[in-house]
mmCIF file of C-alpha atoms in Angstrom:
data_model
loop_
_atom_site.group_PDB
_atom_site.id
_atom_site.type_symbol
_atom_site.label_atom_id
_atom_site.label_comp_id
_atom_site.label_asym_id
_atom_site.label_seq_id
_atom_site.Cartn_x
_atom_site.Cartn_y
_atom_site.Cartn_z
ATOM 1 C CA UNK A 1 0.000 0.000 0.000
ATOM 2 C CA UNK A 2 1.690 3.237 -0.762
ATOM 3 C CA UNK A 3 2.743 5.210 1.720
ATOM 4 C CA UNK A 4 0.512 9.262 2.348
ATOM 5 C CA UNK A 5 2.559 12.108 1.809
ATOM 6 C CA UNK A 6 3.086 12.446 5.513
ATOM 7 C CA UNK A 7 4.719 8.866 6.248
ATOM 8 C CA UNK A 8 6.657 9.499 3.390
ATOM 9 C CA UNK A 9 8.489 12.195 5.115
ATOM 10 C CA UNK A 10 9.171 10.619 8.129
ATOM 11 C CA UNK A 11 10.816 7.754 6.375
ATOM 12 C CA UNK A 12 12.980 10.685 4.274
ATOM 13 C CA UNK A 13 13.940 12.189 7.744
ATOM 14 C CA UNK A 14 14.569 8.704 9.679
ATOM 15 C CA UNK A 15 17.014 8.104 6.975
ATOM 16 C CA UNK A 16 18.938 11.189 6.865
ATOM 17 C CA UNK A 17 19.329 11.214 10.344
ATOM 18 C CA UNK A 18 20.418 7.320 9.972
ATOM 19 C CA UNK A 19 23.315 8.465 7.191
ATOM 20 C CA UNK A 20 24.713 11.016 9.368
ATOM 21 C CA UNK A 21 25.698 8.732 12.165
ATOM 22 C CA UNK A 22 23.963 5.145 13.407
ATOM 23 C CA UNK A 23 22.974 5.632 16.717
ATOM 24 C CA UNK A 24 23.937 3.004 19.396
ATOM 25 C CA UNK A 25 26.796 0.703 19.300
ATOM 26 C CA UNK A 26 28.267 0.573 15.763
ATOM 27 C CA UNK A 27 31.542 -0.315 14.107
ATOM 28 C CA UNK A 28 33.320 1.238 11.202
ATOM 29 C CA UNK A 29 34.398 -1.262 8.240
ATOM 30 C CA UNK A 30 36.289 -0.950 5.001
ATOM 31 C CA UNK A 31 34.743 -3.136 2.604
ATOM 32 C CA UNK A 32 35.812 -4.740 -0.491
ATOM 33 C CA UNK A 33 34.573 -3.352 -3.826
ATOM 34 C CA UNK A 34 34.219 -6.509 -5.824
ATOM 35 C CA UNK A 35 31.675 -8.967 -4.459
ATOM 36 C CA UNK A 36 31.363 -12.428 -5.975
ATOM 37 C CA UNK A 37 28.365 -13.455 -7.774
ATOM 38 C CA UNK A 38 29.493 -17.134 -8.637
ATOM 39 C CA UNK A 39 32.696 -19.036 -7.914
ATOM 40 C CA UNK A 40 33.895 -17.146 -11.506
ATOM 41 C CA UNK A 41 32.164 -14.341 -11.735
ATOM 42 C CA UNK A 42 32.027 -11.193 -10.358
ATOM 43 C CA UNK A 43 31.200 -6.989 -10.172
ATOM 44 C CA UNK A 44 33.577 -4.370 -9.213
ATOM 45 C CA UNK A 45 31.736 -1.343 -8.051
ATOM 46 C CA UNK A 46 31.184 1.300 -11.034
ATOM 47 C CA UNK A 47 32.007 5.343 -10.690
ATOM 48 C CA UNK A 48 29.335 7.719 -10.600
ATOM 49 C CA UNK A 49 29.176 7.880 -14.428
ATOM 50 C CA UNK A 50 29.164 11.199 -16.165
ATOM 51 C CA UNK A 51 25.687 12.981 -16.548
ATOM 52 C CA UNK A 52 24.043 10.138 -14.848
ATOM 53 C CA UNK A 53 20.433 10.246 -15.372
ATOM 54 C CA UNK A 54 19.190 6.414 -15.110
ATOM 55 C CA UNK A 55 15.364 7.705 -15.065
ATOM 56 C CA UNK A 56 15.481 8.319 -18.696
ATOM 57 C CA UNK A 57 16.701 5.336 -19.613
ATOM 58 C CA UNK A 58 15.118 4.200 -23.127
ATOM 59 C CA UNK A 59 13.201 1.560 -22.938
ATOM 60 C CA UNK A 60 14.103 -1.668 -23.560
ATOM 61 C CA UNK A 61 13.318 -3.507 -26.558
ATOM 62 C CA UNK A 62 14.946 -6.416 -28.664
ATOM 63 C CA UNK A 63 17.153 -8.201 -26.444
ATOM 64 C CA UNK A 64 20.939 -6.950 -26.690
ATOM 65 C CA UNK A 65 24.274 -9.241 -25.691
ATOM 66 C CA UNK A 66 27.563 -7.840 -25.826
ATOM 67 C CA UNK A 67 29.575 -9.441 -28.746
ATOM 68 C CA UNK A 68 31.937 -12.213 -28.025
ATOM 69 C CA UNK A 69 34.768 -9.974 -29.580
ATOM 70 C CA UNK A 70 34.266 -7.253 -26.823
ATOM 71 C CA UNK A 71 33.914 -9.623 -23.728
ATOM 72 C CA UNK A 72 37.609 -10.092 -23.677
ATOM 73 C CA UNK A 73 39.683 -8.433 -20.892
ATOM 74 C CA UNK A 74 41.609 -6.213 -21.952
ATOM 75 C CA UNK A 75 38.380 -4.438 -24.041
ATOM 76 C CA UNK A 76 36.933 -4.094 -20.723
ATOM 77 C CA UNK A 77 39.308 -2.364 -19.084
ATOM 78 C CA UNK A 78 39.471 0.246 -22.193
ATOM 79 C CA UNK A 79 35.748 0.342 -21.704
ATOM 80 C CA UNK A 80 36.237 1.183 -17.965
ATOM 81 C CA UNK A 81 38.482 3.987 -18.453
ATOM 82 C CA UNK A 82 36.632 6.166 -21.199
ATOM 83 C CA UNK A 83 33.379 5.834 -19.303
ATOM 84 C CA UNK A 84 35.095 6.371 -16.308
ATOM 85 C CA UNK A 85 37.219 9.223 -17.353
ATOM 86 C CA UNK A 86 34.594 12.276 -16.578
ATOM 87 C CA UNK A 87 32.647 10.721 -13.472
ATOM 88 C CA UNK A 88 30.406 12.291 -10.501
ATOM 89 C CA UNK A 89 26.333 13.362 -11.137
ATOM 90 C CA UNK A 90 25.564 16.684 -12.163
ATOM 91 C CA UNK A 91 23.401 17.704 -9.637
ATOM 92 C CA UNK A 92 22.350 15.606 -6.145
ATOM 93 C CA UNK A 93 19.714 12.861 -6.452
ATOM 94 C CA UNK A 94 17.989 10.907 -3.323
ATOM 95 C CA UNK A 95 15.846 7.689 -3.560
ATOM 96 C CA UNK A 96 14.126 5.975 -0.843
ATOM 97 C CA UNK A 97 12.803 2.533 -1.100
ATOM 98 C CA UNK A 98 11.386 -0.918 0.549
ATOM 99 C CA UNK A 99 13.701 -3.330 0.277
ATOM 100 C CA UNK A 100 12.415 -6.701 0.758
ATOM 101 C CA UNK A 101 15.604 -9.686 1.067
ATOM 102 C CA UNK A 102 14.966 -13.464 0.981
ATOM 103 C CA UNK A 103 17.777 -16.040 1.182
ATOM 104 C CA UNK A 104 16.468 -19.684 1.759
ATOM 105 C CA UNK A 105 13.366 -19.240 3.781
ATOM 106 C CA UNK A 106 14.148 -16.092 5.751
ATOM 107 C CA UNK A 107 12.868 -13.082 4.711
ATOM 108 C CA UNK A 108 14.028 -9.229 5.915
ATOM 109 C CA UNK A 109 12.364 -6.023 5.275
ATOM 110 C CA UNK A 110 14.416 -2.653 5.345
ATOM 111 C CA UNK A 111 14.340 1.159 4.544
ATOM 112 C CA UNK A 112 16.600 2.627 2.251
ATOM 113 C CA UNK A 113 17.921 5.921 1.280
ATOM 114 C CA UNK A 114 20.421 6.253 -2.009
ATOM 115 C CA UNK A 115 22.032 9.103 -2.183
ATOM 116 C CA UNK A 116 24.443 10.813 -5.134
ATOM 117 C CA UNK A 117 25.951 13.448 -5.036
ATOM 118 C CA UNK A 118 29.170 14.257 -6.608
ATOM 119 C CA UNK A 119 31.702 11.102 -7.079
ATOM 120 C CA UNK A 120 30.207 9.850 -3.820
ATOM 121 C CA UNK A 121 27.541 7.153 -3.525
ATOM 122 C CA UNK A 122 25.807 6.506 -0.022
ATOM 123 C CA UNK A 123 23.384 3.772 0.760
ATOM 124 C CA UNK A 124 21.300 4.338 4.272
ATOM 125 C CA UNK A 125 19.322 1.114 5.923
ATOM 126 C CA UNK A 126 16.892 1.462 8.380
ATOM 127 C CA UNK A 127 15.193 -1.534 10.049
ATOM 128 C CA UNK A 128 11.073 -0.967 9.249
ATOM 129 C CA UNK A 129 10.779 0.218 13.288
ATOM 130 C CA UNK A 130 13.288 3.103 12.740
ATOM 131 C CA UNK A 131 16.486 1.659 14.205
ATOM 132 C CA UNK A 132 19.634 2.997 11.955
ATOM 133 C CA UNK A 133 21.459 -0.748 10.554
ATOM 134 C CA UNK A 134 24.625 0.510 8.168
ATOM 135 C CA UNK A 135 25.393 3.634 6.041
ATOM 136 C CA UNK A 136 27.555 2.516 3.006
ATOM 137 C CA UNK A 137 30.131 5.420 1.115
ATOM 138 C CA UNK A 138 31.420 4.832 -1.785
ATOM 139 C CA UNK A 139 33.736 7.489 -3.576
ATOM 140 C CA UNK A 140 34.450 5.966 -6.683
ATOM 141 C CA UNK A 141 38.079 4.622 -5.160
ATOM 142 C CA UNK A 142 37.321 3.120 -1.622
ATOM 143 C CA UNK A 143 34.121 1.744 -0.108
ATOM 144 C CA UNK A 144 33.509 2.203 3.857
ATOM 145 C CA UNK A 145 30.878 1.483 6.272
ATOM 146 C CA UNK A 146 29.302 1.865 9.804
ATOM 147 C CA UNK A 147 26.788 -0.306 10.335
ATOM 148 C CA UNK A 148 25.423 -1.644 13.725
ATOM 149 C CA UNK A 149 26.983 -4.532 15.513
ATOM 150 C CA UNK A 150 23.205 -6.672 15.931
ATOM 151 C CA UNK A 151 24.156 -7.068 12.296
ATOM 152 C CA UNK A 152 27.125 -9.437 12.490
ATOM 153 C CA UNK A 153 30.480 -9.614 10.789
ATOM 154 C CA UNK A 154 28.234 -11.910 8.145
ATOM 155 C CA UNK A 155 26.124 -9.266 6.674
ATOM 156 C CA UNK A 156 27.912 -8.056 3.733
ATOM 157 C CA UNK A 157 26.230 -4.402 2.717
ATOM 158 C CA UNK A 158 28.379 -3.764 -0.262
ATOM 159 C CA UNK A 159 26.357 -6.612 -1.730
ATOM 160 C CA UNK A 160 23.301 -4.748 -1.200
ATOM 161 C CA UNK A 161 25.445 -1.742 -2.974
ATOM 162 C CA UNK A 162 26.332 -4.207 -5.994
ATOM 163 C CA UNK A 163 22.745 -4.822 -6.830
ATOM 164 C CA UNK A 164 21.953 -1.338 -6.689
ATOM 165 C CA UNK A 165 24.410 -0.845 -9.248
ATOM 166 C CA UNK A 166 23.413 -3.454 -11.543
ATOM 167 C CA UNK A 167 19.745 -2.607 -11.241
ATOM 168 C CA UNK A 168 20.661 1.322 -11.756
ATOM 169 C CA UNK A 169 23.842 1.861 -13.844
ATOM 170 C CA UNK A 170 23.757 2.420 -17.503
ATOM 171 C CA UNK A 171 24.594 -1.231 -19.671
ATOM 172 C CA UNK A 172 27.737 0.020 -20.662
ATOM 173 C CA UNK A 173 29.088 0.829 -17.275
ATOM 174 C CA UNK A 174 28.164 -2.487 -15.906
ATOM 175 C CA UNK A 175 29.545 -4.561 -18.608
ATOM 176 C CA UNK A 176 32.855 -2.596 -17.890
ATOM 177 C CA UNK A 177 32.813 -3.789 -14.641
ATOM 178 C CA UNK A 178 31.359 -6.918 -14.729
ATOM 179 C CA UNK A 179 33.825 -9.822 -14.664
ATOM 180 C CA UNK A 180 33.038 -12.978 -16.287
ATOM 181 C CA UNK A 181 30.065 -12.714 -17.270
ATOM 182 C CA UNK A 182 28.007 -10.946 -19.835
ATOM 183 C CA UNK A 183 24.501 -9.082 -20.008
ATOM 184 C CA UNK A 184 21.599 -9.127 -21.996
ATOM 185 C CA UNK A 185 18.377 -7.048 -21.556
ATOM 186 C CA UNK A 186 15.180 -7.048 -23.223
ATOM 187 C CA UNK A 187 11.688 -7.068 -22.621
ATOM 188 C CA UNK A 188 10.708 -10.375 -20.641
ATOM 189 C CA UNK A 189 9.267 -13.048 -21.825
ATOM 190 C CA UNK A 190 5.838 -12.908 -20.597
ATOM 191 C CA UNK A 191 5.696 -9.503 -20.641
ATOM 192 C CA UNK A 192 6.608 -7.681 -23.883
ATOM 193 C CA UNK A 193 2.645 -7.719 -24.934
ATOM 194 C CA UNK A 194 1.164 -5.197 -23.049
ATOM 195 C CA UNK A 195 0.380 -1.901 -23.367
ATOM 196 C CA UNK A 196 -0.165 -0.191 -20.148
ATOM 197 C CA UNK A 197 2.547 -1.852 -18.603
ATOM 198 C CA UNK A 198 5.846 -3.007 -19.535
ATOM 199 C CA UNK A 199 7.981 -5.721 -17.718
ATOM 200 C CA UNK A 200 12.417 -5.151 -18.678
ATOM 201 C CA UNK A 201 14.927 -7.574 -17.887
ATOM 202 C CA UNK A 202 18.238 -7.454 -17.289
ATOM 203 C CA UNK A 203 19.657 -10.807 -17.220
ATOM 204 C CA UNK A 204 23.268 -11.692 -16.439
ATOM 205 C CA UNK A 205 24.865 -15.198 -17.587
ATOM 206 C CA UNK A 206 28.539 -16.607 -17.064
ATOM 207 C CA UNK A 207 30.766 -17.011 -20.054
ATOM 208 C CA UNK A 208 30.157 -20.586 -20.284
ATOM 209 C CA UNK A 209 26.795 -19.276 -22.120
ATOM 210 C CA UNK A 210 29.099 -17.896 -24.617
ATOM 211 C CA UNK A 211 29.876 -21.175 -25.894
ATOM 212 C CA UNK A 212 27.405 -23.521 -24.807
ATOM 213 C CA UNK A 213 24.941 -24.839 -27.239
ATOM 214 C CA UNK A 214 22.196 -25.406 -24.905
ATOM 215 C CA UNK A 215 19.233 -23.622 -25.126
ATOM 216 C CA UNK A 216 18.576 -24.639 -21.234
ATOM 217 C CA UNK A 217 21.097 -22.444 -19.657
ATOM 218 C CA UNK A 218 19.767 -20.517 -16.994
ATOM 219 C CA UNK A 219 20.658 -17.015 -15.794
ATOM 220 C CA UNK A 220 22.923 -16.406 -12.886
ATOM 221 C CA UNK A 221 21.174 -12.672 -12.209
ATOM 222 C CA UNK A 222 17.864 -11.554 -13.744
ATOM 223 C CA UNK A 223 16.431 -8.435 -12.821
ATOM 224 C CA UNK A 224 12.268 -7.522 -13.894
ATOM 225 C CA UNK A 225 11.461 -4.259 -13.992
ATOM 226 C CA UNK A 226 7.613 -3.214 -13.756
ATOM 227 C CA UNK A 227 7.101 -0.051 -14.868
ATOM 228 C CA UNK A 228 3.615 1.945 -16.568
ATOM 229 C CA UNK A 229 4.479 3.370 -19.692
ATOM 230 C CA UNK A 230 5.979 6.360 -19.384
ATOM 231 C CA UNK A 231 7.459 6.202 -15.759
ATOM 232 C CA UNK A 232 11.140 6.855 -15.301
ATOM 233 C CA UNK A 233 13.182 3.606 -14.201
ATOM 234 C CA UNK A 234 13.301 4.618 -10.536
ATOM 235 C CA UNK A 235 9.737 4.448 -9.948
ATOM 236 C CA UNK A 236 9.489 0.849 -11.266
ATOM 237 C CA UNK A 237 9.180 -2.097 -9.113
ATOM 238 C CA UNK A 238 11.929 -4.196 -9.114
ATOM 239 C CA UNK A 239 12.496 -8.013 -9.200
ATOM 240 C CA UNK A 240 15.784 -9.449 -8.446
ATOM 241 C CA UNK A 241 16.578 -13.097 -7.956
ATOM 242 C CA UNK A 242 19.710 -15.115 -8.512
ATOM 243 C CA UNK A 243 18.229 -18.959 -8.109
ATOM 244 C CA UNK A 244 21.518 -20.673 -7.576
ATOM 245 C CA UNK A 245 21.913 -18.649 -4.463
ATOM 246 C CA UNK A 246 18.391 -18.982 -3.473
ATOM 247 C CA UNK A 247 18.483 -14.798 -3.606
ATOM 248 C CA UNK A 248 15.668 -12.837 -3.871
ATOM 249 C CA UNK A 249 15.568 -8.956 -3.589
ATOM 250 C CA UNK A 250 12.290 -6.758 -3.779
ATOM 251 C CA UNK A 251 12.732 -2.843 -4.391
ATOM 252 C CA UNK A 252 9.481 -0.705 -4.013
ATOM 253 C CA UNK A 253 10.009 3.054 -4.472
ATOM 254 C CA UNK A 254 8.452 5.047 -1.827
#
């Protein structure tokens, strides 16, 4: 049920006050930037790209995969630096969402606020009865965190950081950074009929896809985005699973 104008405001202000400092005991970390996706595969947190403006994305259409010929390496690292060369947002953008995290059979809700500004990426997490759980920075270089201790060295927030990227970032930045594997997006398969709304995918497979013959490879990533025509990417709903991991992740803009 969405949220009235005046809930929505107190979730905005629990959050801000949550980025500037988690109340309680906390600890600060320095996390890694690259999180694994599969024993071979994995993302390296992306820059801010140049001029980023992911709500007006085109839509998506006839599925696109990146050419065998650029998957290579050494392509990817060329990629990484001319996208990368001019990086931070022109102006300061702020998201809040429901975040909804299964893994096996238990299930987690949380608040969060993204925030960019700059070269600087923050990610804010709030526990749904207000208490502050981990602010994430990233500054295009070095990722650190403070995030409370009723967490557990386990949790791994950049993760949560990773996905935001891959559901957010523009296809060329994420195939730059995106380590054995390649991406393909298109409309989804039961979805590409309709009129008043559309369903995207993003779908990520390992390189084994590349060269496999079978038509019964599944993804390692797919990511559904349901969206009325018209609306800008962030106020889509957003689907996340990765099956092998028994991951699911629900994003609901507030």
């Amino acid at each position: 049920m969405p949220l009235n104008l005046n809930a929505k405001w107190l979730v905005i202000t629990a959050l801000l006050l949550a980025s500037l400092g988690l109340t309680g005991c906390s600890e600060l970390l320095f996390r890694q930037t690259c999180v694994g996706l599969t024993k071979d595969m994995r993302y390296c947190l992306a820059p801010l790209p140049h001029d980023f403006a992911p709500a007006t994305d085109k839509p998506l259409t006839q599925p696109r995969i990146q050419p065998a010929t650029e998957s290579t390496t050494k392509p990817a690292i060329m990629a990484s630096q001319q996208t990368d060369s001019n990086t931070g947002v022109s102006s300061p953008q702020s998201f809040s969402q429901k975040v909804s995290i299964k893994v096996g059979k238990e299930s987690h809700e949380l608040l969060t606020q993204l925030e960019l500004e700059g070269e600087r990426m923050t990610l804010v997490g709030l526990a749904p009865l207000g208490q502050a759980l981990f602010t994430l920075v990233y500054d295009g270089n070095t990722l650190s965190s403070e995030q409370s201790v009723l967490l557990g060295d386990n949790f791994k927030a950049e993760y949560l950081m990773a996905m935001m990227q891959l559901i957010y970032w523009p296809e060329q930045s994420i195939r730059a950074h995106l380590e054995g594997g390649h991406l393909v997006t298109g409309l989804c398969d039961a979805a590409g009929d309709s009129l008043v709304n559309t369903s995207s995918c993003r779908q990520i497979y390992s390189q084994d896809t590349l060269i496999s013959k079978s038509a019964l490879q599944t993804h390692v990533v797919q990511i559904r985005y349901q969206q009325n025509v018209g609306d800008a990417l962030w106020q889509a709903h957003i689907s996340l699973t990765m099956p092998q991991a028994k991951f699911e992740l629900e994003i609901e803009p507030i």
